Each structure stands twice: as C-alpha cells, then as structure tokens.
C-alpha positions as semicolon CSV with decimal commas, in nm:
position;residue;x (nm);y (nm);z (nm)
1;F;-1,518;-4,861;0,823
2;M;-1,429;-4,772;1,141
3;V;-1,238;-4,506;1,301
4;S;-1,029;-4,452;1,610
5;K;-1,137;-4,233;1,920
6;Q;-0,771;-4,090;1,894
7;R;-0,868;-4,028;1,538
8;Q;-1,184;-3,849;1,571
9;T;-0,995;-3,666;1,826
10;V;-0,771;-3,482;1,596
11;S;-0,987;-3,463;1,302
12;L;-1,232;-3,257;1,521
13;A;-0,927;-3,038;1,637
14;L;-0,863;-2,966;1,277
15;L;-1,157;-2,859;1,188
16;V;-1,198;-2,661;1,479
17;L;-0,841;-2,482;1,355
18;V;-0,967;-2,427;0,990
19;A;-1,325;-2,245;1,161
20;I;-1,102;-2,022;1,385
21;A;-0,889;-1,946;1,066
22;A;-1,138;-1,900;0,802
23;A;-1,350;-1,666;1,089
24;C;-1,029;-1,480;1,140
25;D;-1,045;-1,134;0,969
26;K;-0,684;-1,026;0,823
27;T;-0,785;-0,637;0,778
28;L;-0,905;-0,636;1,140
29;P;-0,590;-0,496;1,325
30;M;-0,490;-0,645;1,688
31;P;-0,506;-0,423;1,995
32;D;-0,155;-0,361;2,010
33;A;-0,074;-0,403;1,634
34;P;0,091;-0,019;1,466
35;A;-0,064;0,160;1,206
36;P;0,049;0,020;0,860
37;K;0,360;0,279;0,721
38;L;0,380;0,428;0,387
39;T;0,728;0,487;0,347
40;L;0,885;0,654;-0,001
41;K;1,197;0,475;-0,113
42;Q;1,446;0,603;-0,428
43;T;1,438;0,247;-0,634
44;G;1,631;0,429;-0,939
45;T;1,819;0,732;-1,082
46;N;1,495;0,920;-1,163
47;T;1,206;0,663;-0,991
48;V;1,071;0,691;-0,629
49;D;0,784;0,331;-0,513
50;L;0,560;0,396;-0,210
51;E;0,559;0,120;-0,049
52;I;0,313;-0,037;0,230
53;S;0,420;-0,195;0,529
54;G;0,198;-0,331;0,861
55;R;0,036;-0,662;1,027
56;Y;-0,254;-0,629;0,895
57;A;-0,455;-0,537;0,481
58;L;-0,617;-0,226;0,374
59;R;-0,909;-0,210;0,182
60;A;-0,819;0,144;0,046
61;V;-0,511;0,390;0,079
62;Q;-0,522;0,743;-0,080
63;A;-0,253;1,045;0,004
64;R;-0,141;1,306;-0,206
65;L;0,294;1,273;-0,317
66;A;0,428;1,632;-0,272
67;Y;0,771;1,749;-0,402
68;D;0,993;2,026;-0,529
69;S;0,903;2,156;-0,860
70;A;1,212;2,355;-0,876
71;T;1,464;2,087;-0,850
72;M;1,188;1,804;-1,019
73;R;0,915;1,743;-1,236
74;L;0,700;1,406;-1,268
75;L;0,667;1,230;-1,533
76;K;0,499;0,928;-1,480
77;V;0,291;0,777;-1,171
78;E;0,185;0,380;-1,214
79;A;0,105;0,067;-1,004
80;G;0,387;-0,067;-0,814
81;K;0,437;-0,432;-0,847
82;E;0,213;-0,579;-0,563
83;A;-0,074;-0,364;-0,644
84;S;-0,101;-0,395;-1,051
85;R;-0,361;-0,686;-0,991
86;L;-0,617;-0,454;-0,818
87;D;-0,844;-0,280;-1,032
88;R;-0,878;0,080;-0,916
89;V;-0,546;0,253;-0,918
90;F;-0,581;0,592;-0,999
91;F;-0,375;0,933;-0,965
92;S;-0,361;1,266;-1,109
93;D;-0,215;1,375;-1,431
94;P;0,140;1,391;-1,385
95;K;0,118;1,651;-1,694
96;K;-0,093;1,838;-1,486
97;A;0,088;1,783;-1,147
98;D;0,319;2,098;-1,037
99;G;0,452;2,001;-0,653
100;G;0,178;1,745;-0,621
101;C;-0,002;1,455;-0,746
102;N;-0,323;1,278;-0,539
103;I;-0,328;0,899;-0,561
104;G;-0,557;0,639;-0,413
105;I;-0,574;0,265;-0,458
106;T;-0,857;0,026;-0,393
107;D;-1,042;-0,277;-0,564
108;T;-1,431;-0,268;-0,669
109;R;-1,414;-0,701;-0,578
110;K;-1,319;-0,658;-0,269
111;V;-0,978;-0,745;-0,255
112;L;-0,745;-0,604;-0,001
113;L;-0,426;-0,428;-0,100
114;P;-0,104;-0,619;-0,036
115;S;-0,022;-0,551;0,354
116;R;0,414;-0,503;0,218
117;G;0,538;-0,374;-0,080
118;A;0,512;-0,105;-0,362
119;L;0,159;0,023;-0,423
120;F;0,305;0,284;-0,633
121;R;0,606;0,388;-0,909
122;F;0,666;0,745;-0,975
123;T;0,904;0,857;-1,235
124;F;1,091;1,197;-1,191
125;E;1,301;1,466;-1,453
126;A;1,543;1,693;-1,311
127;R;1,472;2,015;-1,304
128;G;1,816;2,200;-1,140
129;T;1,996;2,059;-0,917
130;G;1,775;1,768;-0,907
131;Q;1,799;1,730;-0,531
132;G;1,490;1,760;-0,315
133;T;1,247;1,568;-0,069
134;V;0,970;1,403;-0,174
135;R;0,632;1,359;0,085
136;I;0,331;1,162;0,187
137;E;0,087;1,405;0,273
138;H;-0,277;1,340;0,399
139;P;-0,249;0,963;0,416
140;L;-0,551;0,788;0,496
141;G;-0,671;0,407;0,510
142;A;-0,968;0,220;0,492
143;L;-1,039;-0,118;0,692
144;G;-1,277;-0,388;0,484
145;G;-1,572;-0,206;0,654
146;G;-1,491;0,092;0,531
147;E;-1,341;0,225;0,891
148;R;-1,076;0,492;0,891
149;V;-0,714;0,397;0,988
150;D;-0,450;0,654;1,037
151;L;-0,121;0,558;0,821
152;E;0,227;0,668;0,986
153;T;0,489;0,777;0,683
154;A;0,853;0,795;0,621
155;N;0,950;1,100;0,332
156;V;1,273;1,074;0,139
157;A;1,520;1,312;0,035
158;V;1,630;1,209;-0,312
159;V;1,842;1,278;-0,581
160;I;1,716;1,277;-0,990
161;K;1,951;1,272;-1,269
C-alpha cells in the first residue's frame, strides 16, 4: 500500500490541527474577550430567567437575586433550560426569601457551564402593583482551574401579574 507525498502532507496537517484544537481550553479567556454577562429577562407574566452569554464557558457561577418584596414574592426557583444537565444547582429556600435569593451552579463531574442560555428560572407572585426591578448582586464566576472571574450584569424592570 503506497501513499502519495501530497496525501501524507494533508494527513499530517490534519493531525496537527486536531492536536491544536484538543489542546485549546475553552475556559481560558482570550486577552481581548469581554467578561461573561449575566442578564435577567422577563420570559412570562410571572417568570424571569437568568441568562449567561460570553465567549468562553465557566466552571461555576454564584450571585444573589434581589427584588422588592413589597411588590413581588418569589414562589419557585429552578434550573434553566441550558443548566438542567448540571448536577449542582443550588439556591435559597424561596419560602424564606424576602427580597433576595442566593443562587449557584456548578458540576462535580467538571462539566463546564453553557456559555450561552438560561441558567435559572424564577417564578414570582404579584404583591401590590407587581412592578419592580429584579437585580443581580455580587456576581462571581470561576474558570476551569478555579480562577475568579468578575461578571458583567444587566438587571430588568418587571411587571408581575
């Protein structure tokens, strides 16, 4: 069996590209890459999603969700669509939350978080007007090696019905 010189060169180039791709770590930010961003988005009449977007995946995220307890009450917290495969989604008891809820997400199997999509869904009940602002406070991310990453945030004004 004989292989042409050109075919050997192409095969070698493909092997090098595969090796480079395998060696790249998606969790390491590029020097010019912006920090991942946590955004709150009203997705229904009484639901708000916490979404993440960025150019690289994180190992973990923790933050505090804050809201006006005079205008809304937190009923339920659950993993968002893109985070349901992760094995460690934790949050404060919604029944005890009164204006704030601590949240966190990671995976003990070293699975990275999605770099885009909904991490959490919060379900609220209106009190009074049901109008208020839901905020992200004290956001913190971690890279694959545990290095700290400060996260950008975007809060949302909501009307809960």
